[in-house]
mmCIF file of C-alpha atoms in Angstrom:
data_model
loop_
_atom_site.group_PDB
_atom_site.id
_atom_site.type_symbol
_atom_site.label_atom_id
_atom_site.label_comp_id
_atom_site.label_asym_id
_atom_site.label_seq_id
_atom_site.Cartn_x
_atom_site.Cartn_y
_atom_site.Cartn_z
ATOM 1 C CA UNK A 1 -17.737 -19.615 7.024
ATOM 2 C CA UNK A 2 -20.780 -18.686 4.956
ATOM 3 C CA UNK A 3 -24.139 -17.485 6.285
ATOM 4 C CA UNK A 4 -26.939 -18.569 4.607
ATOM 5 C CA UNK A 5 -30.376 -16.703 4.528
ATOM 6 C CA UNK A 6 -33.425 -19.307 3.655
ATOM 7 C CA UNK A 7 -36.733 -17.713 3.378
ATOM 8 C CA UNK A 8 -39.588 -18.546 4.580
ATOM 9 C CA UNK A 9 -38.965 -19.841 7.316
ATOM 10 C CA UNK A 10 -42.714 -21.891 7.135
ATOM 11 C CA UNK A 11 -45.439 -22.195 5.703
ATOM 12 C CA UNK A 12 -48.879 -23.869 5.079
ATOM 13 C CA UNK A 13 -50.204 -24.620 1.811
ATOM 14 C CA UNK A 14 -53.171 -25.594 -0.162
ATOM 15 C CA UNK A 15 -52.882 -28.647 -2.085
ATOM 16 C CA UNK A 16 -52.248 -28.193 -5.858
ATOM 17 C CA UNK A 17 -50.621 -24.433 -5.143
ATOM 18 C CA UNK A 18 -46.670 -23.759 -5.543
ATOM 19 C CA UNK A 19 -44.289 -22.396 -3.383
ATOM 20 C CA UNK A 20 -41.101 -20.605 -3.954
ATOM 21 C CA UNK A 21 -38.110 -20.947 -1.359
ATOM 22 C CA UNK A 22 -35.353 -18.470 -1.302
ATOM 23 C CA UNK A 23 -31.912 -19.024 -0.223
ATOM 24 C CA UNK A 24 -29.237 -15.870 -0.525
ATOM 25 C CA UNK A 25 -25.712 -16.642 1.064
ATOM 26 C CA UNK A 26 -23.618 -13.831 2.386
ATOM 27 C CA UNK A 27 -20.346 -14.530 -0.591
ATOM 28 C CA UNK A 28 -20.391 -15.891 -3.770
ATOM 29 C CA UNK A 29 -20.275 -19.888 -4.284
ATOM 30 C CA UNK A 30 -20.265 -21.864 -7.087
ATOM 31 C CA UNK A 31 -22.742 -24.856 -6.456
ATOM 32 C CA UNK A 32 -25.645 -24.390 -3.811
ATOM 33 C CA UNK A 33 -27.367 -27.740 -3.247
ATOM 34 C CA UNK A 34 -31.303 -28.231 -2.190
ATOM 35 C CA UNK A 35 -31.843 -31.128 0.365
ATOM 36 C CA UNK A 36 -35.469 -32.354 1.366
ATOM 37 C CA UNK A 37 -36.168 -33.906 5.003
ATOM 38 C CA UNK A 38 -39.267 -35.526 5.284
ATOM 39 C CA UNK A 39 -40.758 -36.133 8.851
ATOM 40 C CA UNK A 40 -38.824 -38.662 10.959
ATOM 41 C CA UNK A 41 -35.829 -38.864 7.982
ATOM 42 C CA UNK A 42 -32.955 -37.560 7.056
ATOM 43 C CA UNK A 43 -31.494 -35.539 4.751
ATOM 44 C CA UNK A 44 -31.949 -36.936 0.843
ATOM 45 C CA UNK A 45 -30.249 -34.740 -1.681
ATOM 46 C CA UNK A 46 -33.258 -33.156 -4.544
ATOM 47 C CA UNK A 47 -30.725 -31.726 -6.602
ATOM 48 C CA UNK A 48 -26.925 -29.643 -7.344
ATOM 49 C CA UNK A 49 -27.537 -25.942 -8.859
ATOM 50 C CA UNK A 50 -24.640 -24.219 -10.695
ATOM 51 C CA UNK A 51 -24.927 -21.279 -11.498
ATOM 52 C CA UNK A 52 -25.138 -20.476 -15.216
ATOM 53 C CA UNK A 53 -26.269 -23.681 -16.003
ATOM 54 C CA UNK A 54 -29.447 -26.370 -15.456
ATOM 55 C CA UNK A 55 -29.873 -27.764 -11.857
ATOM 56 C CA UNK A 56 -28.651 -31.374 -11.993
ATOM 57 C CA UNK A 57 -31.560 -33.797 -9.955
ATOM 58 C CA UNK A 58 -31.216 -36.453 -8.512
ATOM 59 C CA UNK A 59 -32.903 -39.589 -8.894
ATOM 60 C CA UNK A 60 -36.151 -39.356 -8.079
ATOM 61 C CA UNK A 61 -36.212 -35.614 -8.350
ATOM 62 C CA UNK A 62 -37.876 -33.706 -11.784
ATOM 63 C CA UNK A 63 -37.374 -30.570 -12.886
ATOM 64 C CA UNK A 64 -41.288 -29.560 -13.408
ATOM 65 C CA UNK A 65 -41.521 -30.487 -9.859
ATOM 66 C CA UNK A 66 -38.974 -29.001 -8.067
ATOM 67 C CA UNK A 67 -37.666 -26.096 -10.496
ATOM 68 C CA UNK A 68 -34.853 -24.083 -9.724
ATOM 69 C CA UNK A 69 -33.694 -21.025 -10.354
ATOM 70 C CA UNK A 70 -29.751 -20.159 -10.162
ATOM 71 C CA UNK A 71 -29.255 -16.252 -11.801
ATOM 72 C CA UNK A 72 -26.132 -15.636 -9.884
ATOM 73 C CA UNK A 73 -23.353 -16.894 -7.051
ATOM 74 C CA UNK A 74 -25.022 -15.532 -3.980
ATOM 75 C CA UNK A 75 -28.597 -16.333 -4.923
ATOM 76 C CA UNK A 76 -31.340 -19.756 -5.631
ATOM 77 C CA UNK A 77 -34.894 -20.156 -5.005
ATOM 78 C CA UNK A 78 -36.144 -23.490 -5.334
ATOM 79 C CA UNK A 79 -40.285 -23.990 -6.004
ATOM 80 C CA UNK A 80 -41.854 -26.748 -4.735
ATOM 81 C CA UNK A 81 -45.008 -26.883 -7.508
ATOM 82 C CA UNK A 82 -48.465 -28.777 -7.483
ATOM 83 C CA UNK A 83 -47.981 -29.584 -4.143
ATOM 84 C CA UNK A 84 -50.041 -32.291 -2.269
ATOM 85 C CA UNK A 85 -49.424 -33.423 1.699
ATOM 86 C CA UNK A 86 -46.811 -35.709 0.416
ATOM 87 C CA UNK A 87 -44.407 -32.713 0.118
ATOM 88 C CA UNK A 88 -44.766 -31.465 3.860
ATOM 89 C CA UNK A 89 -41.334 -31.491 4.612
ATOM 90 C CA UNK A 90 -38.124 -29.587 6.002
ATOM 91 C CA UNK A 91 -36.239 -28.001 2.912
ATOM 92 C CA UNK A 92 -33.045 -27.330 3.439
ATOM 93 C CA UNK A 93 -30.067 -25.243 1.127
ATOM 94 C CA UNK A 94 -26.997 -25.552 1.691
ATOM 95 C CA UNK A 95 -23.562 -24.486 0.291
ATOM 96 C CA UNK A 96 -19.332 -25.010 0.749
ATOM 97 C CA UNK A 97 -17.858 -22.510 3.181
ATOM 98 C CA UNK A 98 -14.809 -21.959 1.360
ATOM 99 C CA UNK A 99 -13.216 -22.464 -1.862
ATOM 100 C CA UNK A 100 -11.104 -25.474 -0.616
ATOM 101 C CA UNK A 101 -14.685 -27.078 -0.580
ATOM 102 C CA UNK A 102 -14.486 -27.782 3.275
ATOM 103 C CA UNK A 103 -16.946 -26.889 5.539
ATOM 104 C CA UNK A 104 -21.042 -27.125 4.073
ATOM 105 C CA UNK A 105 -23.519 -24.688 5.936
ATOM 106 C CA UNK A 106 -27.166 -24.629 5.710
ATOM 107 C CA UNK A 107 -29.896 -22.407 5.869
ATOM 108 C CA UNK A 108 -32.368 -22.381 8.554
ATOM 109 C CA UNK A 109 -34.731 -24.665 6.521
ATOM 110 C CA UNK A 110 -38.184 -23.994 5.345
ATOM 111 C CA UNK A 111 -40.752 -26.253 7.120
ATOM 112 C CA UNK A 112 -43.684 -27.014 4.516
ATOM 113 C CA UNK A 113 -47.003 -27.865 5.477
ATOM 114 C CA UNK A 114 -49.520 -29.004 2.774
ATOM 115 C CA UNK A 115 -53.090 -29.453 3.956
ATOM 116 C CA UNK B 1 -23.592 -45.182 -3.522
ATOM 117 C CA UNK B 2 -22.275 -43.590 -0.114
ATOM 118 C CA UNK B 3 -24.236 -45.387 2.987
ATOM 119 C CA UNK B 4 -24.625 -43.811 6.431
ATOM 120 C CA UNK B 5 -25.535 -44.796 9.347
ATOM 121 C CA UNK B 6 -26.103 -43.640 12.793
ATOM 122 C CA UNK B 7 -26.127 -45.481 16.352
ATOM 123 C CA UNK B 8 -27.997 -45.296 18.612
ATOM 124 C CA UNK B 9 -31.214 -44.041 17.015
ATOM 125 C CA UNK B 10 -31.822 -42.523 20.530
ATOM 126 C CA UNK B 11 -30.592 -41.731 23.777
ATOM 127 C CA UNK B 12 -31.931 -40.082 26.876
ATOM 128 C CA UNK B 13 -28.913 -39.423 29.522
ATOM 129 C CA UNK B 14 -28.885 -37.756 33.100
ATOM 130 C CA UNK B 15 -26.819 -34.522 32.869
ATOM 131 C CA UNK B 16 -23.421 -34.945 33.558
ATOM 132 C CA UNK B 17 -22.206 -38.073 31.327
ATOM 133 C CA UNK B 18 -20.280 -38.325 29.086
ATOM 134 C CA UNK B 19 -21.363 -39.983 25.203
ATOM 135 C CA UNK B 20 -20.246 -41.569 22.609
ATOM 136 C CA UNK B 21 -22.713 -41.508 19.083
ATOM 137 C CA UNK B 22 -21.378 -43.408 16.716
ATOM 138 C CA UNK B 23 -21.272 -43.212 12.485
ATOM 139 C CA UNK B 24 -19.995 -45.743 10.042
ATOM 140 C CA UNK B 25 -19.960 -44.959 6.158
ATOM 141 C CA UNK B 26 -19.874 -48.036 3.391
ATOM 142 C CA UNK B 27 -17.505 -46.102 0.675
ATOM 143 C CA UNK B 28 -13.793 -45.080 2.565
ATOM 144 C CA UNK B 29 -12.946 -43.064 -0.456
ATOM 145 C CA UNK B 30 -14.770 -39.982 1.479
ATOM 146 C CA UNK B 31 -13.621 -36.580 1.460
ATOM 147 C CA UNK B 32 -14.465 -35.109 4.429
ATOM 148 C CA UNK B 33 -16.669 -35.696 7.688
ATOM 149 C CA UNK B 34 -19.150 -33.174 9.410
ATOM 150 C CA UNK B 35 -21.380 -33.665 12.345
ATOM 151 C CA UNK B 36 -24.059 -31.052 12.362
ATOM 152 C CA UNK B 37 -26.755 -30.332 15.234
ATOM 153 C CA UNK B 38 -30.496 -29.781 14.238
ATOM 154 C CA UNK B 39 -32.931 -28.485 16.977
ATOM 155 C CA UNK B 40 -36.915 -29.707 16.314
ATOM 156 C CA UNK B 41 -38.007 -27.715 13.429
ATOM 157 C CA UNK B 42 -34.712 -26.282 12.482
ATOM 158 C CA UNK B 43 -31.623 -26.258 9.736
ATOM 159 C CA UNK B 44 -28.143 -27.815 10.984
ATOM 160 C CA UNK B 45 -25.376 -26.158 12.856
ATOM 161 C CA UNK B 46 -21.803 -27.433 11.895
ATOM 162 C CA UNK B 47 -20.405 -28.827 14.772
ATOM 163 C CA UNK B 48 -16.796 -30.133 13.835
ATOM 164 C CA UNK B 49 -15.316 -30.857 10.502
ATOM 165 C CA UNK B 50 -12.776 -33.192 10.072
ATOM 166 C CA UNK B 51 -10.966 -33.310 6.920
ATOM 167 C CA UNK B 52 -10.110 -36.115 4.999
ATOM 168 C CA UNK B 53 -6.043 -35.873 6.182
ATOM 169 C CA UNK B 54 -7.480 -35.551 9.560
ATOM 170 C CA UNK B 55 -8.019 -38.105 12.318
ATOM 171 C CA UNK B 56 -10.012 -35.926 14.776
ATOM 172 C CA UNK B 57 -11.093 -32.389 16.027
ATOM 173 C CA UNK B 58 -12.374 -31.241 19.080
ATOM 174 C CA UNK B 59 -14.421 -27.861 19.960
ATOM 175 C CA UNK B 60 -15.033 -27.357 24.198
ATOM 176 C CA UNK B 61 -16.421 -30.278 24.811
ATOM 177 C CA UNK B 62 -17.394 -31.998 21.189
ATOM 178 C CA UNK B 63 -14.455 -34.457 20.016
ATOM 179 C CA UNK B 64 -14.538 -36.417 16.868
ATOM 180 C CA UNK B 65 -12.784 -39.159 15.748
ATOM 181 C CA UNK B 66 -12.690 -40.563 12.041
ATOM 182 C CA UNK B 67 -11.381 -43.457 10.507
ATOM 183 C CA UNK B 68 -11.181 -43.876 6.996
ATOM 184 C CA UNK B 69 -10.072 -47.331 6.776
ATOM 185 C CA UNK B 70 -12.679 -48.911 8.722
ATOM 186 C CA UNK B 71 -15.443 -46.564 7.904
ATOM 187 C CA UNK B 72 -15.970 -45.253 11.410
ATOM 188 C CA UNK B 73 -16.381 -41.716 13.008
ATOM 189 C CA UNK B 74 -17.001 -41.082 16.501
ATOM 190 C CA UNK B 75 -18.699 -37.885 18.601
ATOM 191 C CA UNK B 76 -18.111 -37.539 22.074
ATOM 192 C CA UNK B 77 -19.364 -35.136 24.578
ATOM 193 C CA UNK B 78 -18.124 -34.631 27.701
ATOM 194 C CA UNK B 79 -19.835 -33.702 30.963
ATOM 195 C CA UNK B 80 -23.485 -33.406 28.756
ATOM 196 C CA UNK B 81 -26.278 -30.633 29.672
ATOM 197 C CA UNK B 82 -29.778 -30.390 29.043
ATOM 198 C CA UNK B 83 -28.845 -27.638 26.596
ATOM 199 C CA UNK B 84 -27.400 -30.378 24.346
ATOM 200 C CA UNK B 85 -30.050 -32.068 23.604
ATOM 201 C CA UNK B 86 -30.992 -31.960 19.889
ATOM 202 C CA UNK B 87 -30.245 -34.934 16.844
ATOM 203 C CA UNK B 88 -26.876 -35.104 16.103
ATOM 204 C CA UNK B 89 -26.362 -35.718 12.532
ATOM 205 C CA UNK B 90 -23.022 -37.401 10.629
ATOM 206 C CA UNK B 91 -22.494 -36.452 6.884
ATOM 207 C CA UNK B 92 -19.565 -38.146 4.396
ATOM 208 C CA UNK B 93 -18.585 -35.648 1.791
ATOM 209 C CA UNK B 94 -18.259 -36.611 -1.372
ATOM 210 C CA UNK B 95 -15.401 -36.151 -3.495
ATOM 211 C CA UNK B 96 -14.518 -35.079 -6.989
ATOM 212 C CA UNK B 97 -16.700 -33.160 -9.318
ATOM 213 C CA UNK B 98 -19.688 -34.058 -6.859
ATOM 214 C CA UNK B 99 -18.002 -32.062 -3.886
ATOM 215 C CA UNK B 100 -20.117 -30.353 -1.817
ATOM 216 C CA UNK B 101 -22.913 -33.160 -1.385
ATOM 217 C CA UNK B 102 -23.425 -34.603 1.375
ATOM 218 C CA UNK B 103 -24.785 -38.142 2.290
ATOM 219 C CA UNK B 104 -26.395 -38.296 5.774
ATOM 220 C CA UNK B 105 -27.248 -40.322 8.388
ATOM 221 C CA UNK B 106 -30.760 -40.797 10.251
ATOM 222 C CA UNK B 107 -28.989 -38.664 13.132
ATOM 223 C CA UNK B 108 -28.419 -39.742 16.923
ATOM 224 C CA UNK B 109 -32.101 -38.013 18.935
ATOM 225 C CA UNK B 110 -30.161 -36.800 22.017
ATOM 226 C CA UNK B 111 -32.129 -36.284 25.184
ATOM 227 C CA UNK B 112 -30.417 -35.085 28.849
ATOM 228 C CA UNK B 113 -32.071 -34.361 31.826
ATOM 229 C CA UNK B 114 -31.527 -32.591 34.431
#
């Protein structure tokens, strides 16, 4: 298994500010991945982060919006930037348990509100 | 792209029945299936993987079925409490160089009463 440490928990932001989510897992994995759940949805995919290399988005997802930072196998932080109320949302990390790439575990999500 | 979905959207129980939530996925080329459990507010907690050789697992009372061919997994819990209620949510895996991502589905919103 893999436990997953996702920081803060919440918080409340001003429009137009940034935020910075950490996410440190307890062994070293290869891809972490960065989900968003908005209110009432599930889980959509914002993008894959290897470390080593640039964080591959998904559609829909930018780079100068949601940057993120990969510097080694055990740690991410993802920043949600120029935020506005749209982005009040559950963010979630989340990684593979094992190198057989079974089991996925997440974090304990960061619940975002912008006012 | 990998489609999930989950049924019934909702479902408020006495204690003491037993359930049946239900998942179907479009694409049957999956790799694995998880169901997680998210409490209001809260990440997921891994329930019961079943892997893609796999037919079903089962963990106290939590058994899950999956069928490839038809696109089909199945959660049941037996004998419910109050203490289960949460949203159950169903995720395919995908395969190949995207392992690790997940698609989900809207999640089963699980209520029992006492």
């Amino acid at each position: 298994s893999a436990v997953i440490s996702q920081k803060p928990s919440r918080d409340i932001c001003q429009r137009g500010t940034s935020l910075t989510i950490q996410c440190q897992v307890d062994s070293q994995v290869t891809m972490m991945f960065w989900y968003r759940q908005q209110p009432g949805q599930s889980l959509t995919l914002i993008a894959t982060a290897n470390q080593g290399s640039e964080a591959t988005y998904e559609s829909g997802f930018v780079i100068d919006k949601f940057p993120i930072s990969r510097p080694n196998l055990t740690f991410s932080t993802l920043t949600v930037s120029n935020m506005s109320p749209e982005d009040s949302s559950i963010y979630l990390c989340s990684v593979l348990g094992d190198p057989a790439g079974a089991e996925a575990f997440f974090g304990q999500g960061t619940r975002l509100t912008v006012v | 792209k990998q489609e999930v979905t989950q049924i019934p959207a909702a479902l408020s129980v006495p204690e003491g029945e037993n359930l049946v939530l239900n998942c179907s996925f479009t694409d049957s080329a999956i790799y694995n299936l998880q169901w997680f459990r998210q409490d209001p507010g809260k990440g997921l907690t891994s329930l019961l993987l079943i892997q893609s050789s796999q037919r079903e697992q089962t963990s106290g009372r939590l058994n899950a079925s999956l069928d490839k061919s038809s696109g089909r997994s199945t959660l049941y819990i037996a004998a419910s409490q109050p203490g289960d209620s949460a949203t159950y949510l169903c995720a395919a895996h995908d395969r190949g160089s995207t392992l690790g991502r997940l698609y989900f589905g809207r999640g089963t919103q699980l209520t029992v009463w006492p």
